[in-house]
DNA sequence: CTGAAAGCGCTAACAA
DNA sequence: TTGTTAGCGCTTTCAG
């Protein structure tokens, strides 16, 4: 089955009628529509997307741009698979497909984005891993390509849509909780501060210290990628430091694996010798010993909401989703583990 | 900048010439080409993909279909990010883009695939997570959509292209190694046997047992998803079993986290009380205590090779890649850890 | 309710 | 070397 022409010839009717029947237009005889749908099914006809896109000016596809530090998969308990689930749930209500776009290693971030926008391969974009200063916001705004961001940025404007996690809130809550449990030397491990979540994490941390009457000590702020190796390295630096902290807040739970190991090598016990709280809840934390105290987020709901935000930016659906908020900050729940017991006197 | 028409008008030349200049055709005056390229750059013109696709009959895009149990991201040390790196490396040599396609939760596998094929949204597909009986092979073969598979299947035909990991080989090697280290009760943990890698793993395991003169015991074969929780559950079942194995071969390293925990809860030490070998090497295994003995694969090279196989199926590049093998099995290297020491007498 | 025909943006064949 | 033109497959007027 090649195209609508062949299908129309097969039925001895015009392509226009076939098209209208297939697209559910009202002005088609019920009997004709039935014949068309049956023939399409039988012959396996599906419209060529290029033809539709060219004619309609839209592709019916939304692109999610992931950077290499993001993570989908590894079971449904992870963050991105759930966000994607939520996104697809919202988008599929309107027949929109989601594709994931990964920037090739050799290509510059900006150039990749520019190409994706200009080629009109998708109708809208979802960007992630926002930075404090993020040129993608002005660029996309100027380009006219509808978009939403998973993560906010100083560069975003009031008309931009984004949903973000409450990193500031959990950093503050973690500090307060650790303070109440007797800790006075509380360290922080986050990503580079040009990642917006890193800046937020630091901000919440400082606010937490303030509210507890603790002074900020830059030596207690560690930087790392959010992986196992980063956690291990931070463990080493903690062991060497003069004023060894009694507690640490991690911004990525995978770090705990390396940190647990490094403490073990030094004959120390996580929890007992160093209290640990991490973002985000994941199976890893649940199966470590001691079980990780961490923060939980409803990632599917976040994804669904992000999808609705995106729909509200698309001309075809803007009206229907007019009352979707433009920006949203999603709260975390604390999941108590065994990695931050009250400090022994 | 709307289209090639506007760019041509701006330059007071015809759209045909603009098109030829942009596409690097030989028969364009050097001066003209320069003007066109500069104007396109200045005005930010990039060709509309729908127009090109419709005219040329190709989209310049390749789709990688991932199932939910696959995993990209989480740092560059993981499997899929590296495979994708390799793929993009091969594809970008010819200006092909890679997009990731995730089947929405509600849609059936077959229907999703059919839609992706029929809409001609991509020129070729890469499928993953192959099953022993996998209808996608005959379906795609029949459809005429070029494709390669990451993973083989009983259903694949000689003309189908695939690359796979040597699961059979590592299962056999793991058994042999454990036998040489004194183990006689060697268990296996793999996925459901309808996943092709599960069947291969089991086959290699049995072959290993045979060559060591051990008899196969179905009670020593455990089934699980490859996640932390699965490892934990297998730990419980091992502890309850009558003939407790002294060693186990895991087909997914994430399981070790749950298994380590379960053993710890029972007062047992991984390695000492239960020797463990796992597929695949990952940071997780490196930072566990004891360090995991595992198998390593060059995932980027695999991805690159898969990309070249795919290119050999595309009419435009078939000739150039004519000598690429149709099927390939990639070997693993053993990475010695501390989780399978010789058994104490 | 249906058919005929235009045209979305682009490239390729052909003419100049 | 460049301009002109047809047409990729589809949807959407408009006329009947």
PDB file of C-alpha atoms in Angstrom, chain B residues 58-300:
ATOM      1  CA  UNK B  58      13.650   9.719   3.106  1.00  0.00           C
ATOM      2  CA  UNK B  59      13.647  11.468   6.455  1.00  0.00           C
ATOM      3  CA  UNK B  60      17.303  11.358   7.389  1.00  0.00           C
ATOM      4  CA  UNK B  61      16.299   9.957  10.755  1.00  0.00           C
ATOM      5  CA  UNK B  62      16.811   6.581  12.356  1.00  0.00           C
ATOM      6  CA  UNK B  63      14.716   5.373  15.268  1.00  0.00           C
ATOM      7  CA  UNK B  64      15.939   3.369  18.218  1.00  0.00           C
ATOM      8  CA  UNK B  65      13.060   1.607  19.895  1.00  0.00           C
ATOM      9  CA  UNK B  66      13.676   1.138  23.580  1.00  0.00           C
ATOM     10  CA  UNK B  67      11.548  -0.906  25.879  1.00  0.00           C
ATOM     11  CA  UNK B  68      10.946   0.169  29.405  1.00  0.00           C
ATOM     12  CA  UNK B  69      13.478  -2.206  30.876  1.00  0.00           C
ATOM     13  CA  UNK B  70      16.305  -0.662  28.917  1.00  0.00           C
ATOM     14  CA  UNK B  71      18.413   2.031  30.406  1.00  0.00           C
ATOM     15  CA  UNK B  72      20.077   5.052  28.939  1.00  0.00           C
ATOM     16  CA  UNK B  73      21.917   7.677  30.867  1.00  0.00           C
ATOM     17  CA  UNK B  74      23.068   7.692  34.448  1.00  0.00           C
ATOM     18  CA  UNK B  75      26.511   8.776  33.425  1.00  0.00           C
ATOM     19  CA  UNK B  76      28.522   7.692  30.466  1.00  0.00           C
ATOM     20  CA  UNK B  77      29.618   4.481  32.103  1.00  0.00           C
ATOM     21  CA  UNK B  78      26.350   2.781  31.506  1.00  0.00           C
ATOM     22  CA  UNK B  79      25.543   0.485  28.630  1.00  0.00           C
ATOM     23  CA  UNK B  80      22.992   2.278  26.492  1.00  0.00           C
ATOM     24  CA  UNK B  81      24.591   5.711  26.479  1.00  0.00           C
ATOM     25  CA  UNK B  82      27.697   4.129  25.067  1.00  0.00           C
ATOM     26  CA  UNK B  83      25.848   2.115  22.486  1.00  0.00           C
ATOM     27  CA  UNK B  84      24.038   5.283  21.479  1.00  0.00           C
ATOM     28  CA  UNK B  85      27.329   7.149  21.291  1.00  0.00           C
ATOM     29  CA  UNK B  86      28.661   4.543  18.926  1.00  0.00           C
ATOM     30  CA  UNK B  87      25.491   4.562  16.880  1.00  0.00           C
ATOM     31  CA  UNK B  88      25.518   8.320  16.504  1.00  0.00           C
ATOM     32  CA  UNK B  89      29.149   8.231  15.573  1.00  0.00           C
ATOM     33  CA  UNK B  90      28.419   5.909  12.666  1.00  0.00           C
ATOM     34  CA  UNK B  91      25.179   7.598  11.615  1.00  0.00           C
ATOM     35  CA  UNK B  92      26.420  11.169  11.850  1.00  0.00           C
ATOM     36  CA  UNK B  93      29.058  10.407   9.255  1.00  0.00           C
ATOM     37  CA  UNK B  94      26.181  10.489   6.799  1.00  0.00           C
ATOM     38  CA  UNK B  95      24.102  13.218   8.354  1.00  0.00           C
ATOM     39  CA  UNK B  96      21.580  10.835   9.852  1.00  0.00           C
ATOM     40  CA  UNK B  97      19.915  11.737  13.123  1.00  0.00           C
ATOM     41  CA  UNK B  98      19.003   9.269  15.811  1.00  0.00           C
ATOM     42  CA  UNK B  99      15.768   9.560  17.738  1.00  0.00           C
ATOM     43  CA  UNK B 100      14.653   7.346  20.595  1.00  0.00           C
ATOM     44  CA  UNK B 101      11.158   5.954  20.414  1.00  0.00           C
ATOM     45  CA  UNK B 102       9.460   4.805  23.572  1.00  0.00           C
ATOM     46  CA  UNK B 103       6.261   2.909  23.348  1.00  0.00           C
ATOM     47  CA  UNK B 104       3.599   4.568  25.487  1.00  0.00           C
ATOM     48  CA  UNK B 105       2.397   2.385  28.317  1.00  0.00           C
ATOM     49  CA  UNK B 106      -1.076   1.970  26.904  1.00  0.00           C
ATOM     50  CA  UNK B 107      -0.084   0.917  23.395  1.00  0.00           C
ATOM     51  CA  UNK B 108       0.634  -2.628  22.319  1.00  0.00           C
ATOM     52  CA  UNK B 109       4.130  -3.476  21.152  1.00  0.00           C
ATOM     53  CA  UNK B 110       2.994  -4.590  17.706  1.00  0.00           C
ATOM     54  CA  UNK B 111       0.691  -1.682  17.121  1.00  0.00           C
ATOM     55  CA  UNK B 112       3.362   0.808  18.110  1.00  0.00           C
ATOM     56  CA  UNK B 113       5.853  -0.744  15.761  1.00  0.00           C
ATOM     57  CA  UNK B 114       3.324  -0.821  12.960  1.00  0.00           C
ATOM     58  CA  UNK B 115       2.552   2.850  13.430  1.00  0.00           C
ATOM     59  CA  UNK B 116       6.208   3.820  13.449  1.00  0.00           C
ATOM     60  CA  UNK B 117       6.821   1.848  10.295  1.00  0.00           C
ATOM     61  CA  UNK B 118       3.776   3.026   8.396  1.00  0.00           C
ATOM     62  CA  UNK B 119       3.999   6.701   9.214  1.00  0.00           C
ATOM     63  CA  UNK B 120       7.487   6.712   7.739  1.00  0.00           C
ATOM     64  CA  UNK B 121       8.664   8.896  10.545  1.00  0.00           C
ATOM     65  CA  UNK B 122      12.121   7.300  10.291  1.00  0.00           C
ATOM     66  CA  UNK B 123      14.051   5.622   7.493  1.00  0.00           C
ATOM     67  CA  UNK B 124      15.193   2.700   9.563  1.00  0.00           C
ATOM     68  CA  UNK B 125      14.719   1.142  12.961  1.00  0.00           C
ATOM     69  CA  UNK B 126      16.851  -0.416  15.634  1.00  0.00           C
ATOM     70  CA  UNK B 127      15.038  -2.825  17.888  1.00  0.00           C
ATOM     71  CA  UNK B 128      16.216  -4.075  21.264  1.00  0.00           C
ATOM     72  CA  UNK B 129      15.242  -6.578  23.947  1.00  0.00           C
ATOM     73  CA  UNK B 130      14.732  -9.372  21.490  1.00  0.00           C
ATOM     74  CA  UNK B 131      12.750 -12.409  22.501  1.00  0.00           C
ATOM     75  CA  UNK B 132      13.244 -16.040  21.582  1.00  0.00           C
ATOM     76  CA  UNK B 133      10.110 -15.877  19.506  1.00  0.00           C
ATOM     77  CA  UNK B 134      10.004 -12.334  18.234  1.00  0.00           C
ATOM     78  CA  UNK B 135       7.353 -11.389  15.659  1.00  0.00           C
ATOM     79  CA  UNK B 136       9.119  -8.122  14.987  1.00  0.00           C
ATOM     80  CA  UNK B 137      11.653  -9.864  12.759  1.00  0.00           C
ATOM     81  CA  UNK B 138       9.155 -11.240  10.255  1.00  0.00           C
ATOM     82  CA  UNK B 139       7.022  -8.133  10.504  1.00  0.00           C
ATOM     83  CA  UNK B 140       9.858  -5.736   9.745  1.00  0.00           C
ATOM     84  CA  UNK B 141      11.286  -7.988   7.074  1.00  0.00           C
ATOM     85  CA  UNK B 142       7.917  -8.078   5.362  1.00  0.00           C
ATOM     86  CA  UNK B 143       7.339  -4.355   5.746  1.00  0.00           C
ATOM     87  CA  UNK B 144      10.495  -3.475   3.889  1.00  0.00           C
ATOM     88  CA  UNK B 145      11.595  -1.075   6.597  1.00  0.00           C
ATOM     89  CA  UNK B 146      15.363  -1.433   7.012  1.00  0.00           C
ATOM     90  CA  UNK B 147      16.291  -2.496  10.520  1.00  0.00           C
ATOM     91  CA  UNK B 148      18.898  -4.037  12.743  1.00  0.00           C
ATOM     92  CA  UNK B 149      18.433  -5.707  16.096  1.00  0.00           C
ATOM     93  CA  UNK B 150      20.435  -5.381  19.254  1.00  0.00           C
ATOM     94  CA  UNK B 151      20.011  -9.023  20.197  1.00  0.00           C
ATOM     95  CA  UNK B 152      19.308 -12.124  18.198  1.00  0.00           C
ATOM     96  CA  UNK B 153      16.223 -14.331  18.113  1.00  0.00           C
ATOM     97  CA  UNK B 154      15.164 -17.744  16.952  1.00  0.00           C
ATOM     98  CA  UNK B 155      12.797 -15.905  14.654  1.00  0.00           C
ATOM     99  CA  UNK B 156      15.501 -13.973  12.830  1.00  0.00           C
ATOM    100  CA  UNK B 157      16.369 -15.004   9.319  1.00  0.00           C
ATOM    101  CA  UNK B 158      19.784 -15.182   7.698  1.00  0.00           C
ATOM    102  CA  UNK B 159      19.235 -11.905   5.863  1.00  0.00           C
ATOM    103  CA  UNK B 160      18.368 -10.030   9.057  1.00  0.00           C
ATOM    104  CA  UNK B 161      21.102  -7.964  10.653  1.00  0.00           C
ATOM    105  CA  UNK B 162      21.826  -8.161  14.340  1.00  0.00           C
ATOM    106  CA  UNK B 163      24.570  -7.711  16.881  1.00  0.00           C
ATOM    107  CA  UNK B 164      24.421  -9.432  20.213  1.00  0.00           C
ATOM    108  CA  UNK B 165      26.456  -9.912  23.354  1.00  0.00           C
ATOM    109  CA  UNK B 166      27.999 -13.260  24.106  1.00  0.00           C
ATOM    110  CA  UNK B 167      25.708 -14.188  26.976  1.00  0.00           C
ATOM    111  CA  UNK B 168      26.152 -17.848  26.310  1.00  0.00           C
ATOM    112  CA  UNK B 169      29.911 -17.492  26.538  1.00  0.00           C
ATOM    113  CA  UNK B 170      29.993 -15.614  29.804  1.00  0.00           C
ATOM    114  CA  UNK B 171      27.559 -17.922  31.530  1.00  0.00           C
ATOM    115  CA  UNK B 172      29.754 -20.841  30.578  1.00  0.00           C
ATOM    116  CA  UNK B 173      32.940 -19.067  31.610  1.00  0.00           C
ATOM    117  CA  UNK B 174      31.450 -18.000  34.915  1.00  0.00           C
ATOM    118  CA  UNK B 175      30.480 -21.573  35.744  1.00  0.00           C
ATOM    119  CA  UNK B 176      33.894 -22.903  34.765  1.00  0.00           C
ATOM    120  CA  UNK B 177      35.667 -20.272  36.807  1.00  0.00           C
ATOM    121  CA  UNK B 178      33.550 -20.953  39.862  1.00  0.00           C
ATOM    122  CA  UNK B 179      34.100 -24.685  39.445  1.00  0.00           C
ATOM    123  CA  UNK B 180      37.832 -24.162  39.346  1.00  0.00           C
ATOM    124  CA  UNK B 181      37.558 -22.154  42.529  1.00  0.00           C
ATOM    125  CA  UNK B 182      35.989 -25.068  44.300  1.00  0.00           C
ATOM    126  CA  UNK B 183      32.283 -24.513  43.811  1.00  0.00           C
ATOM    127  CA  UNK B 184      29.978 -27.423  43.063  1.00  0.00           C
ATOM    128  CA  UNK B 185      26.576 -25.834  43.749  1.00  0.00           C
ATOM    129  CA  UNK B 186      26.398 -22.990  41.261  1.00  0.00           C
ATOM    130  CA  UNK B 187      23.158 -21.073  40.838  1.00  0.00           C
ATOM    131  CA  UNK B 188      21.975 -18.864  38.014  1.00  0.00           C
ATOM    132  CA  UNK B 189      19.784 -15.768  38.048  1.00  0.00           C
ATOM    133  CA  UNK B 190      18.391 -14.562  34.756  1.00  0.00           C
ATOM    134  CA  UNK B 191      15.332 -12.957  33.229  1.00  0.00           C
ATOM    135  CA  UNK B 192      12.315 -14.774  31.921  1.00  0.00           C
ATOM    136  CA  UNK B 193      13.391 -17.377  29.400  1.00  0.00           C
ATOM    137  CA  UNK B 194      11.298 -15.842  26.629  1.00  0.00           C
ATOM    138  CA  UNK B 195      13.796 -13.009  26.538  1.00  0.00           C
ATOM    139  CA  UNK B 196      16.397 -14.299  24.160  1.00  0.00           C
ATOM    140  CA  UNK B 197      19.281 -13.342  26.380  1.00  0.00           C
ATOM    141  CA  UNK B 198      17.706 -15.392  29.141  1.00  0.00           C
ATOM    142  CA  UNK B 199      17.620 -18.450  26.927  1.00  0.00           C
ATOM    143  CA  UNK B 200      21.231 -17.916  25.898  1.00  0.00           C
ATOM    144  CA  UNK B 201      22.340 -17.408  29.462  1.00  0.00           C
ATOM    145  CA  UNK B 202      20.714 -20.645  30.465  1.00  0.00           C
ATOM    146  CA  UNK B 203      22.231 -22.498  27.537  1.00  0.00           C
ATOM    147  CA  UNK B 204      25.743 -21.315  28.392  1.00  0.00           C
ATOM    148  CA  UNK B 205      25.161 -22.178  32.028  1.00  0.00           C
ATOM    149  CA  UNK B 206      24.167 -25.724  31.185  1.00  0.00           C
ATOM    150  CA  UNK B 207      27.098 -26.105  28.857  1.00  0.00           C
ATOM    151  CA  UNK B 208      29.401 -24.915  31.628  1.00  0.00           C
ATOM    152  CA  UNK B 209      27.927 -27.425  34.040  1.00  0.00           C
ATOM    153  CA  UNK B 210      28.369 -30.194  31.492  1.00  0.00           C
ATOM    154  CA  UNK B 211      31.973 -29.399  30.842  1.00  0.00           C
ATOM    155  CA  UNK B 212      32.649 -29.453  34.574  1.00  0.00           C
ATOM    156  CA  UNK B 213      30.799 -32.717  35.055  1.00  0.00           C
ATOM    157  CA  UNK B 214      28.121 -31.111  37.234  1.00  0.00           C
ATOM    158  CA  UNK B 215      24.473 -32.020  36.933  1.00  0.00           C
ATOM    159  CA  UNK B 216      21.813 -29.466  36.185  1.00  0.00           C
ATOM    160  CA  UNK B 217      19.498 -28.712  39.076  1.00  0.00           C
ATOM    161  CA  UNK B 218      16.404 -26.659  38.182  1.00  0.00           C
ATOM    162  CA  UNK B 219      16.145 -25.520  41.787  1.00  0.00           C
ATOM    163  CA  UNK B 220      19.345 -23.564  41.264  1.00  0.00           C
ATOM    164  CA  UNK B 221      17.887 -21.490  38.440  1.00  0.00           C
ATOM    165  CA  UNK B 222      16.221 -18.304  39.602  1.00  0.00           C
ATOM    166  CA  UNK B 223      14.169 -15.882  37.615  1.00  0.00           C
ATOM    167  CA  UNK B 224      13.922 -12.176  38.207  1.00  0.00           C
ATOM    168  CA  UNK B 225      13.844  -8.775  36.617  1.00  0.00           C
ATOM    169  CA  UNK B 226      17.326  -7.356  36.681  1.00  0.00           C
ATOM    170  CA  UNK B 227      16.700  -4.853  39.436  1.00  0.00           C
ATOM    171  CA  UNK B 228      17.692  -4.440  43.057  1.00  0.00           C
ATOM    172  CA  UNK B 229      14.435  -5.904  44.314  1.00  0.00           C
ATOM    173  CA  UNK B 230      14.933  -9.003  42.204  1.00  0.00           C
ATOM    174  CA  UNK B 231      18.346  -9.577  43.729  1.00  0.00           C
ATOM    175  CA  UNK B 232      16.924  -9.203  47.203  1.00  0.00           C
ATOM    176  CA  UNK B 233      14.206 -11.694  46.530  1.00  0.00           C
ATOM    177  CA  UNK B 234      16.631 -14.224  45.109  1.00  0.00           C
ATOM    178  CA  UNK B 235      18.708 -13.789  48.237  1.00  0.00           C
ATOM    179  CA  UNK B 236      15.694 -14.789  50.303  1.00  0.00           C
ATOM    180  CA  UNK B 237      14.997 -17.810  48.165  1.00  0.00           C
ATOM    181  CA  UNK B 238      18.598 -18.945  48.366  1.00  0.00           C
ATOM    182  CA  UNK B 239      18.571 -18.674  52.141  1.00  0.00           C
ATOM    183  CA  UNK B 240      15.485 -20.852  52.308  1.00  0.00           C
ATOM    184  CA  UNK B 241      16.635 -23.494  49.862  1.00  0.00           C
ATOM    185  CA  UNK B 242      17.571 -26.980  50.975  1.00  0.00           C
ATOM    186  CA  UNK B 243      20.753 -27.305  48.975  1.00  0.00           C
ATOM    187  CA  UNK B 244      22.056 -23.797  49.368  1.00  0.00           C
ATOM    188  CA  UNK B 245      24.349 -22.881  46.454  1.00  0.00           C
ATOM    189  CA  UNK B 246      27.841 -21.656  47.250  1.00  0.00           C
ATOM    190  CA  UNK B 247      27.967 -19.445  44.170  1.00  0.00           C
ATOM    191  CA  UNK B 248      25.655 -17.597  41.813  1.00  0.00           C
ATOM    192  CA  UNK B 249      25.900 -16.049  38.375  1.00  0.00           C
ATOM    193  CA  UNK B 250      23.789 -12.916  37.931  1.00  0.00           C
ATOM    194  CA  UNK B 251      22.713 -11.662  34.573  1.00  0.00           C
ATOM    195  CA  UNK B 252      22.251  -8.063  35.740  1.00  0.00           C
ATOM    196  CA  UNK B 253      24.628  -6.304  38.061  1.00  0.00           C
ATOM    197  CA  UNK B 254      21.971  -4.156  39.714  1.00  0.00           C
ATOM    198  CA  UNK B 255      20.653  -7.300  41.346  1.00  0.00           C
ATOM    199  CA  UNK B 256      23.818  -7.491  43.394  1.00  0.00           C
ATOM    200  CA  UNK B 257      22.727  -4.509  45.485  1.00  0.00           C
ATOM    201  CA  UNK B 258      19.632  -6.303  46.711  1.00  0.00           C
ATOM    202  CA  UNK B 259      21.445  -9.604  47.045  1.00  0.00           C
ATOM    203  CA  UNK B 260      24.257  -8.056  49.092  1.00  0.00           C
ATOM    204  CA  UNK B 261      21.709  -6.513  51.397  1.00  0.00           C
ATOM    205  CA  UNK B 262      19.756  -9.719  51.852  1.00  0.00           C
ATOM    206  CA  UNK B 263      22.905 -11.658  52.681  1.00  0.00           C
ATOM    207  CA  UNK B 264      23.966  -8.953  55.118  1.00  0.00           C
ATOM    208  CA  UNK B 265      20.623  -9.129  56.883  1.00  0.00           C
ATOM    209  CA  UNK B 266      21.178 -12.855  57.380  1.00  0.00           C
ATOM    210  CA  UNK B 267      24.621 -12.243  58.807  1.00  0.00           C
ATOM    211  CA  UNK B 268      26.318 -13.589  55.714  1.00  0.00           C
ATOM    212  CA  UNK B 269      29.101 -11.991  53.713  1.00  0.00           C
ATOM    213  CA  UNK B 270      28.892 -11.746  49.929  1.00  0.00           C
ATOM    214  CA  UNK B 271      31.908 -13.432  48.398  1.00  0.00           C
ATOM    215  CA  UNK B 272      32.799 -15.422  51.457  1.00  0.00           C
ATOM    216  CA  UNK B 273      29.442 -17.105  52.022  1.00  0.00           C
ATOM    217  CA  UNK B 274      28.178 -16.819  48.471  1.00  0.00           C
ATOM    218  CA  UNK B 275      30.442 -16.249  45.519  1.00  0.00           C
ATOM    219  CA  UNK B 276      28.973 -13.868  42.954  1.00  0.00           C
ATOM    220  CA  UNK B 277      29.778 -13.125  39.321  1.00  0.00           C
ATOM    221  CA  UNK B 278      27.657 -10.696  37.354  1.00  0.00           C
ATOM    222  CA  UNK B 279      27.045  -9.320  33.914  1.00  0.00           C
ATOM    223  CA  UNK B 280      27.787  -6.395  33.229  1.00  0.00           C
ATOM    224  CA  UNK B 281      30.573  -4.224  34.577  1.00  0.00           C
ATOM    225  CA  UNK B 282      29.253  -0.917  35.905  1.00  0.00           C
ATOM    226  CA  UNK B 283      30.199   1.658  38.542  1.00  0.00           C
ATOM    227  CA  UNK B 284      27.798   0.023  40.955  1.00  0.00           C
ATOM    228  CA  UNK B 285      29.857  -3.153  41.032  1.00  0.00           C
ATOM    229  CA  UNK B 286      33.095  -1.268  41.397  1.00  0.00           C
ATOM    230  CA  UNK B 287      31.948   0.509  44.540  1.00  0.00           C
ATOM    231  CA  UNK B 288      30.271  -2.336  46.313  1.00  0.00           C
ATOM    232  CA  UNK B 289      32.095  -4.189  49.057  1.00  0.00           C
ATOM    233  CA  UNK B 290      33.292  -6.701  48.107  1.00  0.00           C
ATOM    234  CA  UNK B 291      33.953  -5.418  44.614  1.00  0.00           C
ATOM    235  CA  UNK B 292      31.932  -7.353  42.064  1.00  0.00           C
ATOM    236  CA  UNK B 293      33.579  -9.794  39.700  1.00  0.00           C
ATOM    237  CA  UNK B 294      31.924  -9.134  36.380  1.00  0.00           C
ATOM    238  CA  UNK B 295      32.145  -9.055  32.601  1.00  0.00           C
ATOM    239  CA  UNK B 296      32.949  -5.997  30.532  1.00  0.00           C
ATOM    240  CA  UNK B 297      31.838  -5.118  27.029  1.00  0.00           C
ATOM    241  CA  UNK B 298      32.931  -2.386  24.636  1.00  0.00           C
ATOM    242  CA  UNK B 299      29.494  -0.900  24.204  1.00  0.00           C
ATOM    243  CA  UNK B 300      30.551   2.042  22.048  1.00  0.00           C
TER     244      UNK B 300
END
